[in-house]
mmCIF file of N, CA and C in Angstrom:
data_model
loop_
_atom_site.group_PDB
_atom_site.id
_atom_site.type_symbol
_atom_site.label_atom_id
_atom_site.label_comp_id
_atom_site.label_asym_id
_atom_site.label_seq_id
_atom_site.Cartn_x
_atom_site.Cartn_y
_atom_site.Cartn_z
ATOM 1 N N UNK A 17 -22.527 22.687 19.031
ATOM 2 C CA UNK A 17 -20.769 23.155 18.856
ATOM 3 C C UNK A 17 -20.421 24.041 17.963
ATOM 4 N N UNK A 18 -19.878 24.854 18.110
ATOM 5 C CA UNK A 18 -19.641 26.110 17.354
ATOM 6 C C UNK A 18 -17.773 25.854 16.646
ATOM 7 N N UNK A 19 -17.811 25.890 15.284
ATOM 8 C CA UNK A 19 -16.996 25.826 14.707
ATOM 9 C C UNK A 19 -16.243 27.188 14.128
ATOM 10 N N UNK A 20 -15.039 27.617 14.689
ATOM 11 C CA UNK A 20 -14.170 28.436 14.137
ATOM 12 C C UNK A 20 -13.149 28.279 13.068
ATOM 13 N N UNK A 21 -12.659 29.429 12.488
ATOM 14 C CA UNK A 21 -11.605 29.309 11.386
ATOM 15 C C UNK A 21 -10.664 28.294 11.745
ATOM 16 N N UNK A 22 -10.465 28.148 12.967
ATOM 17 C CA UNK A 22 -9.086 27.499 13.559
ATOM 18 C C UNK A 22 -9.217 26.010 13.477
ATOM 19 N N UNK A 23 -10.374 25.657 13.432
ATOM 20 C CA UNK A 23 -10.601 24.179 14.110
ATOM 21 C C UNK A 23 -9.912 23.227 12.764
ATOM 22 N N UNK A 24 -9.682 21.918 13.654
ATOM 23 C CA UNK A 24 -8.774 21.148 12.499
ATOM 24 C C UNK A 24 -9.855 20.438 11.443
ATOM 25 N N UNK A 25 -11.199 20.243 12.052
ATOM 26 C CA UNK A 25 -11.976 19.731 10.850
ATOM 27 C C UNK A 25 -12.170 20.746 9.597
ATOM 28 N N UNK A 26 -12.500 21.993 10.188
ATOM 29 C CA UNK A 26 -12.538 23.068 9.267
ATOM 30 C C UNK A 26 -11.494 23.168 8.198
ATOM 31 N N UNK A 27 -10.383 23.273 8.870
ATOM 32 C CA UNK A 27 -8.968 23.495 8.109
ATOM 33 C C UNK A 27 -8.870 22.009 7.019
ATOM 34 N N UNK A 28 -9.022 20.815 7.626
ATOM 35 C CA UNK A 28 -9.191 19.740 6.741
ATOM 36 C C UNK A 28 -9.889 19.599 5.643
ATOM 37 N N UNK A 29 -11.773 19.961 6.012
ATOM 38 C CA UNK A 29 -12.127 20.185 4.953
ATOM 39 C C UNK A 29 -11.797 21.093 4.031
ATOM 40 N N UNK A 30 -11.442 22.322 4.286
ATOM 41 C CA UNK A 30 -10.931 23.269 3.495
ATOM 42 C C UNK A 30 -9.813 23.003 2.518
ATOM 43 N N UNK A 31 -8.950 22.130 3.090
ATOM 44 C CA UNK A 31 -7.609 21.548 2.230
ATOM 45 C C UNK A 31 -8.368 20.822 1.230
ATOM 46 N N UNK A 32 -9.126 19.572 1.698
ATOM 47 C CA UNK A 32 -9.733 18.665 0.658
ATOM 48 C C UNK A 32 -10.947 19.599 -0.261
ATOM 49 N N UNK A 33 -11.287 20.252 -0.158
ATOM 50 C CA UNK A 33 -12.147 21.204 -0.898
ATOM 51 C C UNK A 33 -11.118 21.818 -2.144
ATOM 52 N N UNK A 34 -10.187 22.478 -1.573
ATOM 53 C CA UNK A 34 -9.165 23.086 -2.557
ATOM 54 C C UNK A 34 -8.542 22.181 -3.437
ATOM 55 N N UNK A 35 -8.398 21.100 -2.881
ATOM 56 C CA UNK A 35 -7.822 20.183 -3.494
ATOM 57 C C UNK A 35 -8.780 19.538 -4.921
ATOM 58 N N UNK A 36 -10.220 19.036 -4.479
ATOM 59 C CA UNK A 36 -11.354 18.952 -5.391
ATOM 60 C C UNK A 36 -11.644 20.062 -6.438
ATOM 61 N N UNK A 37 -11.668 21.183 -5.856
ATOM 62 C CA UNK A 37 -11.957 22.447 -6.904
ATOM 63 C C UNK A 37 -10.860 22.683 -7.735
ATOM 64 N N UNK A 38 -9.510 22.314 -7.479
ATOM 65 C CA UNK A 38 -8.452 22.534 -8.450
ATOM 66 C C UNK A 38 -8.485 21.334 -9.176
ATOM 67 N N UNK A 39 -8.665 20.009 -8.992
ATOM 68 C CA UNK A 39 -8.490 18.914 -9.973
ATOM 69 C C UNK A 39 -9.669 19.085 -11.069
ATOM 70 N N UNK A 40 -10.955 19.556 -10.177
ATOM 71 C CA UNK A 40 -12.050 19.752 -11.202
ATOM 72 C C UNK A 40 -11.954 20.805 -12.254
ATOM 73 N N UNK A 41 -11.383 21.851 -11.759
ATOM 74 C CA UNK A 41 -10.992 22.917 -12.802
ATOM 75 C C UNK A 41 -10.096 22.483 -13.952
ATOM 76 N N UNK A 42 -8.907 21.900 -13.249
ATOM 77 C CA UNK A 42 -8.071 21.124 -14.425
ATOM 78 C C UNK A 42 -8.791 20.210 -15.279
ATOM 79 N N UNK A 43 -9.741 19.274 -14.932
ATOM 80 C CA UNK A 43 -10.186 18.308 -15.651
ATOM 81 C C UNK A 43 -11.507 19.009 -16.572
ATOM 82 N N UNK A 44 -11.887 20.316 -16.275
ATOM 83 C CA UNK A 44 -12.914 21.016 -17.285
ATOM 84 C C UNK A 44 -11.790 21.816 -18.003
ATOM 85 N N UNK A 45 -10.654 22.219 -17.741
ATOM 86 C CA UNK A 45 -9.828 22.329 -18.886
ATOM 87 C C UNK A 45 -9.073 21.899 -19.806
ATOM 88 N N UNK A 46 -8.644 20.774 -19.169
ATOM 89 C CA UNK A 46 -7.565 19.974 -19.992
ATOM 90 C C UNK A 46 -7.779 18.498 -19.441
ATOM 91 N N UNK A 47 -8.872 17.749 -19.775
ATOM 92 C CA UNK A 47 -9.026 16.542 -19.298
ATOM 93 C C UNK A 47 -8.278 15.246 -19.867
ATOM 94 N N UNK A 48 -7.630 15.813 -20.984
ATOM 95 C CA UNK A 48 -6.855 14.603 -21.509
ATOM 96 C C UNK A 48 -5.454 15.018 -20.845
ATOM 97 N N UNK A 49 -4.808 15.957 -20.676
ATOM 98 C CA UNK A 49 -3.543 16.090 -20.042
ATOM 99 C C UNK A 49 -3.736 15.333 -18.763
ATOM 100 N N UNK A 50 -4.954 15.640 -17.664
ATOM 101 C CA UNK A 50 -5.219 15.022 -16.412
ATOM 102 C C UNK A 50 -5.119 13.725 -16.399
ATOM 103 N N UNK A 51 -5.934 13.100 -17.303
ATOM 104 C CA UNK A 51 -5.911 11.533 -17.617
ATOM 105 C C UNK A 51 -4.543 11.149 -17.998
ATOM 106 N N UNK A 52 -3.811 11.853 -18.588
ATOM 107 C CA UNK A 52 -2.562 11.316 -19.136
ATOM 108 C C UNK A 52 -1.589 11.300 -17.828
ATOM 109 N N UNK A 53 -1.571 12.197 -17.011
ATOM 110 C CA UNK A 53 -0.856 12.072 -15.745
ATOM 111 C C UNK A 53 -1.335 11.220 -14.639
ATOM 112 N N UNK A 54 -2.466 10.891 -14.424
ATOM 113 C CA UNK A 54 -3.138 10.379 -13.659
ATOM 114 C C UNK A 54 -3.172 8.508 -14.018
ATOM 115 N N UNK A 55 -3.356 8.320 -15.297
ATOM 116 C CA UNK A 55 -3.521 6.928 -15.343
ATOM 117 C C UNK A 55 -2.873 6.904 -16.869
ATOM 118 N N UNK A 56 -2.011 7.534 -17.188
ATOM 119 C CA UNK A 56 -0.924 7.302 -18.198
ATOM 120 C C UNK A 56 -1.342 6.711 -19.500
ATOM 121 N N UNK A 57 -2.702 7.251 -19.986
ATOM 122 C CA UNK A 57 -3.627 6.562 -20.873
ATOM 123 C C UNK A 57 -3.896 7.950 -21.948
ATOM 124 N N UNK A 58 -4.165 8.023 -23.075
ATOM 125 C CA UNK A 58 -4.738 8.875 -23.892
ATOM 126 C C UNK A 58 -6.392 8.622 -23.803
ATOM 127 N N UNK A 59 -6.669 9.870 -24.105
ATOM 128 C CA UNK A 59 -8.438 10.005 -23.949
ATOM 129 C C UNK A 59 -8.741 10.951 -24.945
ATOM 130 N N UNK A 60 -9.684 10.400 -25.825
ATOM 131 C CA UNK A 60 -10.477 11.937 -26.661
ATOM 132 C C UNK A 60 -11.716 11.611 -26.706
ATOM 133 N N UNK A 61 -12.294 12.172 -27.676
ATOM 134 C CA UNK A 61 -13.792 11.895 -28.190
ATOM 135 C C UNK A 61 -14.744 11.817 -26.654
ATOM 136 N N UNK A 62 -15.451 10.677 -26.421
ATOM 137 C CA UNK A 62 -16.404 10.695 -25.488
ATOM 138 C C UNK A 62 -15.684 10.773 -23.888
ATOM 139 N N UNK A 63 -14.469 10.232 -24.222
ATOM 140 C CA UNK A 63 -13.583 10.395 -22.966
ATOM 141 C C UNK A 63 -13.263 11.773 -22.562
ATOM 142 N N UNK A 64 -13.070 12.624 -23.570
ATOM 143 C CA UNK A 64 -12.917 13.863 -23.086
ATOM 144 C C UNK A 64 -14.023 14.552 -22.486
ATOM 145 N N UNK A 65 -15.324 14.408 -22.976
ATOM 146 C CA UNK A 65 -16.656 14.716 -22.535
ATOM 147 C C UNK A 65 -16.922 14.317 -21.090
ATOM 148 N N UNK A 66 -16.472 13.058 -20.839
ATOM 149 C CA UNK A 66 -16.791 12.287 -19.412
ATOM 150 C C UNK A 66 -15.749 13.036 -18.257
ATOM 151 N N UNK A 67 -14.569 13.249 -18.893
ATOM 152 C CA UNK A 67 -13.442 13.819 -18.095
ATOM 153 C C UNK A 67 -14.099 15.260 -17.515
ATOM 154 N N UNK A 68 -14.508 15.868 -18.635
ATOM 155 C CA UNK A 68 -15.098 17.306 -18.246
ATOM 156 C C UNK A 68 -16.251 17.367 -17.182
ATOM 157 N N UNK A 69 -17.326 16.313 -17.386
ATOM 158 C CA UNK A 69 -18.203 15.850 -16.603
ATOM 159 C C UNK A 69 -17.767 15.491 -15.172
ATOM 160 N N UNK A 70 -16.855 14.662 -15.265
ATOM 161 C CA UNK A 70 -16.237 14.531 -13.848
ATOM 162 C C UNK A 70 -15.540 15.710 -12.920
ATOM 163 N N UNK A 71 -14.755 16.555 -14.067
ATOM 164 C CA UNK A 71 -14.347 17.866 -13.557
ATOM 165 C C UNK A 71 -15.852 18.703 -12.820
ATOM 166 N N UNK A 72 -16.732 18.816 -13.686
ATOM 167 C CA UNK A 72 -17.949 19.407 -12.765
ATOM 168 C C UNK A 72 -18.377 19.147 -11.668
ATOM 169 N N UNK A 73 -18.361 18.038 -11.715
ATOM 170 C CA UNK A 73 -18.663 17.236 -10.334
ATOM 171 C C UNK A 73 -17.837 17.229 -9.337
ATOM 172 N N UNK A 74 -16.357 17.549 -9.532
ATOM 173 C CA UNK A 74 -15.428 17.671 -8.403
ATOM 174 C C UNK A 74 -15.700 19.141 -7.978
ATOM 175 N N UNK A 75 -15.867 19.940 -8.838
ATOM 176 C CA UNK A 75 -15.854 21.373 -8.584
ATOM 177 C C UNK A 75 -17.198 21.430 -7.814
ATOM 178 N N UNK A 76 -18.233 21.107 -8.101
ATOM 179 C CA UNK A 76 -19.270 21.088 -7.143
ATOM 180 C C UNK A 76 -18.995 20.311 -5.990
ATOM 181 N N UNK A 77 -18.444 19.033 -5.624
ATOM 182 C CA UNK A 77 -18.239 18.432 -4.667
ATOM 183 C C UNK A 77 -17.560 19.558 -3.522
ATOM 184 N N UNK A 78 -16.342 20.150 -4.334
ATOM 185 C CA UNK A 78 -15.469 20.974 -3.439
ATOM 186 C C UNK A 78 -16.205 22.273 -2.915
ATOM 187 N N UNK A 79 -17.164 22.779 -4.003
ATOM 188 C CA UNK A 79 -17.663 23.884 -3.527
ATOM 189 C C UNK A 79 -18.536 23.583 -2.295
ATOM 190 N N UNK A 80 -19.182 22.315 -2.543
ATOM 191 C CA UNK A 80 -20.435 22.255 -1.670
ATOM 192 C C UNK A 80 -19.717 21.828 -0.229
ATOM 193 N N UNK A 81 -18.397 21.591 -0.086
ATOM 194 C CA UNK A 81 -17.895 20.819 1.109
ATOM 195 C C UNK A 81 -16.945 22.021 1.602
ATOM 196 N N UNK A 82 -17.158 22.990 0.873
ATOM 197 C CA UNK A 82 -16.339 24.230 1.579
ATOM 198 C C UNK A 82 -16.617 24.488 2.908
ATOM 199 N N UNK A 83 -15.790 24.652 3.954
ATOM 200 C CA UNK A 83 -16.365 24.664 5.296
ATOM 201 C C UNK A 83 -16.812 26.385 5.601
ATOM 202 N N UNK A 84 -18.161 25.841 6.090
ATOM 203 C CA UNK A 84 -18.534 27.164 6.712
ATOM 204 C C UNK A 84 -19.170 26.564 7.917
ATOM 205 N N UNK A 85 -19.519 27.662 8.950
ATOM 206 C CA UNK A 85 -20.131 27.233 10.295
ATOM 207 C C UNK A 85 -21.160 25.912 10.142
ATOM 208 N N UNK A 86 -22.090 26.376 9.091
ATOM 209 C CA UNK A 86 -23.103 25.220 9.323
ATOM 210 C C UNK A 86 -22.489 23.938 8.476
ATOM 211 N N UNK A 87 -21.332 23.767 7.881
ATOM 212 C CA UNK A 87 -21.170 22.701 7.114
ATOM 213 C C UNK A 87 -20.109 21.908 8.207
ATOM 214 N N UNK A 88 -19.508 22.743 9.176
ATOM 215 C CA UNK A 88 -18.726 22.236 10.030
ATOM 216 C C UNK A 88 -19.440 21.527 11.427
ATOM 217 N N UNK A 89 -20.630 21.874 11.368
ATOM 218 C CA UNK A 89 -21.162 21.489 12.478
ATOM 219 C C UNK A 89 -21.793 19.755 12.687
ATOM 220 N N UNK A 90 -21.651 19.255 13.576
ATOM 221 C CA UNK A 90 -22.389 17.806 13.552
ATOM 222 C C UNK A 90 -23.592 17.691 12.780
ATOM 223 N N UNK A 91 -23.388 16.648 12.142
ATOM 224 C CA UNK A 91 -24.983 16.735 11.401
ATOM 225 C C UNK A 91 -25.035 17.250 9.817
ATOM 226 N N UNK A 92 -23.590 17.852 9.617
ATOM 227 C CA UNK A 92 -23.274 18.417 8.250
ATOM 228 C C UNK A 92 -23.039 17.200 7.257
ATOM 229 N N UNK A 93 -23.711 17.331 5.888
ATOM 230 C CA UNK A 93 -23.435 16.565 4.867
ATOM 231 C C UNK A 93 -22.028 16.662 4.468
ATOM 232 N N UNK A 94 -21.075 17.729 4.516
ATOM 233 C CA UNK A 94 -20.089 17.956 3.914
ATOM 234 C C UNK A 94 -18.980 17.020 4.424
ATOM 235 N N UNK A 95 -19.032 16.828 5.955
ATOM 236 C CA UNK A 95 -18.193 15.596 6.156
ATOM 237 C C UNK A 95 -18.210 14.213 5.654
ATOM 238 N N UNK A 96 -19.298 13.858 5.914
ATOM 239 C CA UNK A 96 -19.032 12.204 5.251
ATOM 240 C C UNK A 96 -19.119 12.185 3.552
ATOM 241 N N UNK A 97 -19.563 13.298 3.076
ATOM 242 C CA UNK A 97 -19.320 13.300 1.600
ATOM 243 C C UNK A 97 -17.857 13.210 1.110
ATOM 244 N N UNK A 98 -17.294 14.253 2.100
ATOM 245 C CA UNK A 98 -15.923 14.504 1.447
ATOM 246 C C UNK A 98 -15.017 13.185 1.957
ATOM 247 N N UNK A 99 -15.379 12.365 3.201
ATOM 248 C CA UNK A 99 -14.846 11.108 3.551
ATOM 249 C C UNK A 99 -15.319 10.379 2.764
ATOM 250 N N UNK A 100 -16.208 9.903 2.266
ATOM 251 C CA UNK A 100 -16.649 8.942 1.282
ATOM 252 C C UNK A 100 -15.902 8.627 0.364
ATOM 253 N N UNK A 101 -15.914 9.907 -0.733
ATOM 254 C CA UNK A 101 -15.412 10.451 -1.794
ATOM 255 C C UNK A 101 -13.990 10.053 -1.879
ATOM 256 N N UNK A 102 -12.910 10.618 -0.531
ATOM 257 C CA UNK A 102 -11.563 10.319 -0.542
ATOM 258 C C UNK A 102 -11.078 8.876 -0.179
ATOM 259 N N UNK A 103 -12.417 8.088 0.455
ATOM 260 C CA UNK A 103 -11.697 6.848 0.795
ATOM 261 C C UNK A 103 -12.133 5.914 -0.609
ATOM 262 N N UNK A 104 -13.345 6.068 -1.080
ATOM 263 C CA UNK A 104 -13.498 5.248 -2.387
ATOM 264 C C UNK A 104 -12.593 5.557 -3.576
ATOM 265 N N UNK A 105 -12.337 7.010 -3.817
ATOM 266 C CA UNK A 105 -11.423 7.321 -4.775
ATOM 267 C C UNK A 105 -9.752 6.915 -4.271
ATOM 268 N N UNK A 106 -9.349 6.606 -3.390
ATOM 269 C CA UNK A 106 -8.055 6.591 -3.105
ATOM 270 C C UNK A 106 -8.253 4.834 -3.362
ATOM 271 N N UNK A 107 -9.292 3.817 -3.095
ATOM 272 C CA UNK A 107 -8.917 2.579 -3.142
ATOM 273 C C UNK A 107 -9.412 1.946 -4.748
ATOM 274 N N UNK A 108 -10.178 3.245 -5.486
ATOM 275 C CA UNK A 108 -10.444 2.897 -6.774
ATOM 276 C C UNK A 108 -8.934 3.219 -7.405
ATOM 277 N N UNK A 109 -8.334 4.039 -7.333
ATOM 278 C CA UNK A 109 -7.147 4.548 -7.900
ATOM 279 C C UNK A 109 -6.006 3.425 -7.339
ATOM 280 N N UNK A 110 -6.216 3.066 -6.422
ATOM 281 C CA UNK A 110 -5.110 2.164 -5.990
ATOM 282 C C UNK A 110 -5.290 0.761 -6.621
ATOM 283 N N UNK A 111 -6.803 0.343 -6.657
ATOM 284 C CA UNK A 111 -7.167 -0.597 -7.943
ATOM 285 C C UNK A 111 -6.768 -0.549 -8.974
ATOM 286 N N UNK A 112 -6.888 0.663 -9.753
ATOM 287 C CA UNK A 112 -6.388 0.749 -10.975
ATOM 288 C C UNK A 112 -4.792 0.627 -11.146
ATOM 289 N N UNK A 113 -4.216 0.939 -10.278
ATOM 290 C CA UNK A 113 -2.425 0.860 -10.425
ATOM 291 C C UNK A 113 -2.113 -0.634 -10.145
ATOM 292 N N UNK A 114 -2.936 -1.494 -9.329
ATOM 293 C CA UNK A 114 -2.262 -2.899 -9.078
ATOM 294 C C UNK A 114 -3.075 -3.536 -9.903
ATOM 295 N N UNK A 115 -4.268 -3.918 -9.894
ATOM 296 C CA UNK A 115 -5.227 -5.025 -10.932
ATOM 297 C C UNK A 115 -5.411 -4.284 -11.923
ATOM 298 N N UNK A 116 -5.795 -3.009 -12.326
ATOM 299 C CA UNK A 116 -5.791 -2.677 -13.436
ATOM 300 C C UNK A 116 -4.583 -2.335 -14.330
ATOM 301 N N UNK A 117 -3.329 -2.372 -13.967
ATOM 302 C CA UNK A 117 -2.149 -2.166 -14.483
ATOM 303 C C UNK A 117 -1.843 -0.912 -15.255
ATOM 304 N N UNK A 118 -2.419 0.215 -14.740
ATOM 305 C CA UNK A 118 -2.354 1.564 -15.235
ATOM 306 C C UNK A 118 -1.887 2.510 -14.665
ATOM 307 N N UNK A 119 -1.400 3.430 -14.821
ATOM 308 C CA UNK A 119 -0.868 4.616 -14.146
ATOM 309 C C UNK A 119 -0.072 5.399 -14.730
ATOM 310 N N UNK A 120 -0.175 6.815 -14.278
ATOM 311 C CA UNK A 120 0.843 7.782 -14.802
ATOM 312 C C UNK A 120 1.686 8.410 -13.754
ATOM 313 N N UNK A 121 2.219 9.541 -13.852
ATOM 314 C CA UNK A 121 2.939 10.026 -13.037
ATOM 315 C C UNK A 121 2.559 10.473 -11.696
ATOM 316 N N UNK A 122 1.180 10.909 -11.773
ATOM 317 C CA UNK A 122 0.433 11.097 -10.790
ATOM 318 C C UNK A 122 -0.534 10.186 -9.963
ATOM 319 N N UNK A 123 -0.673 9.060 -10.787
ATOM 320 C CA UNK A 123 -1.427 8.053 -10.119
ATOM 321 C C UNK A 123 -1.104 7.946 -8.475
ATOM 322 N N UNK A 124 0.161 7.367 -8.090
ATOM 323 C CA UNK A 124 0.094 6.956 -6.542
ATOM 324 C C UNK A 124 0.132 8.117 -5.789
ATOM 325 N N UNK A 125 0.838 9.195 -6.363
ATOM 326 C CA UNK A 125 0.915 10.548 -5.639
ATOM 327 C C UNK A 125 -0.462 10.865 -5.203
ATOM 328 N N UNK A 126 -1.786 10.671 -6.015
ATOM 329 C CA UNK A 126 -2.893 10.767 -6.056
ATOM 330 C C UNK A 126 -3.567 9.855 -5.245
ATOM 331 N N UNK A 127 -3.065 8.535 -4.967
ATOM 332 C CA UNK A 127 -3.885 7.798 -4.125
ATOM 333 C C UNK A 127 -3.349 8.007 -2.392
ATOM 334 N N UNK A 128 -1.692 8.577 -2.262
ATOM 335 C CA UNK A 128 -1.734 8.760 -0.921
ATOM 336 C C UNK A 128 -2.231 10.141 -0.632
ATOM 337 N N UNK A 129 -2.349 11.111 -1.500
ATOM 338 C CA UNK A 129 -3.211 12.236 -1.308
ATOM 339 C C UNK A 129 -4.595 12.219 -0.848
ATOM 340 N N UNK A 130 -5.359 11.276 -1.459
ATOM 341 C CA UNK A 130 -6.664 10.849 -1.075
ATOM 342 C C UNK A 130 -6.911 10.060 0.271
ATOM 343 N N UNK A 131 -5.578 9.081 0.220
ATOM 344 C CA UNK A 131 -5.492 8.252 1.725
ATOM 345 C C UNK A 131 -5.449 9.180 3.108
ATOM 346 N N UNK A 132 -4.475 10.039 2.663
ATOM 347 C CA UNK A 132 -3.947 10.936 3.746
ATOM 348 C C UNK A 132 -5.304 12.148 4.092
ATOM 349 N N UNK A 133 -5.753 12.853 3.137
ATOM 350 C CA UNK A 133 -7.070 13.358 3.653
ATOM 351 C C UNK A 133 -8.169 12.544 4.060
ATOM 352 N N UNK A 134 -8.586 11.319 3.571
ATOM 353 C CA UNK A 134 -9.251 10.513 4.426
ATOM 354 C C UNK A 134 -8.984 10.115 5.963
ATOM 355 N N UNK A 135 -7.717 9.880 6.289
ATOM 356 C CA UNK A 135 -7.044 9.766 7.528
ATOM 357 C C UNK A 135 -7.528 11.061 8.355
ATOM 358 N N UNK A 136 -6.964 12.329 7.507
ATOM 359 C CA UNK A 136 -7.136 13.345 8.655
ATOM 360 C C UNK A 136 -8.375 13.739 8.838
ATOM 361 N N UNK A 137 -9.286 13.371 7.766
ATOM 362 C CA UNK A 137 -10.927 13.666 8.209
ATOM 363 C C UNK A 137 -11.293 12.913 9.705
ATOM 364 N N UNK A 138 -10.909 11.397 9.315
ATOM 365 C CA UNK A 138 -11.131 10.533 10.452
ATOM 366 C C UNK A 138 -10.645 11.051 11.935
ATOM 367 N N UNK A 139 -9.359 11.203 11.684
ATOM 368 C CA UNK A 139 -8.702 11.717 12.708
ATOM 369 C C UNK A 139 -9.186 12.869 13.683
ATOM 370 N N UNK A 140 -9.601 13.909 12.855
ATOM 371 C CA UNK A 140 -10.125 15.101 13.198
ATOM 372 C C UNK A 140 -11.594 14.695 13.829
ATOM 373 N N UNK A 141 -12.280 14.068 13.302
ATOM 374 C CA UNK A 141 -13.615 13.571 13.804
ATOM 375 C C UNK A 141 -13.553 12.828 15.275
ATOM 376 N N UNK A 142 -12.529 11.735 15.168
ATOM 377 C CA UNK A 142 -12.389 11.267 16.181
ATOM 378 C C UNK A 142 -11.900 11.946 17.350
ATOM 379 N N UNK A 143 -11.191 12.751 17.214
ATOM 380 C CA UNK A 143 -10.472 13.901 18.397
ATOM 381 C C UNK A 143 -11.713 14.729 18.791
ATOM 382 N N UNK A 144 -12.834 14.817 17.940
ATOM 383 C CA UNK A 144 -13.630 15.924 18.636
ATOM 384 C C UNK A 144 -14.850 14.847 19.128
ATOM 385 N N UNK A 145 -14.725 13.533 19.450
ATOM 386 C CA UNK A 145 -15.773 12.512 19.948
ATOM 387 C C UNK A 145 -15.240 12.346 21.478
#
């Protein structure tokens, strides 16, 4: 199967990759600000270091999943990696907001964004089948 620049899966992967690269860069530059906006909590010391580590990981995920012809082809690891990440992070953030009783200005928009990306990935995958 050949994937051109206009395929829905390629566009969805590109959108997801841009979101993760952006979030990764924000965490690398200002982890305290991101944590405050997302979780409504203050972070310093080791938490700042871990935030930057998470930022590096998100940057790597976004770049690794950036859609190229080989990454959009069936059998590529980019699709399941981005799907698993978005499903699990949406569930975990929702858990933090409900059971964990934490939340900042961007918590629920973050849950919604990751849930929508996961649904878009599943939808585009199912439409190819």
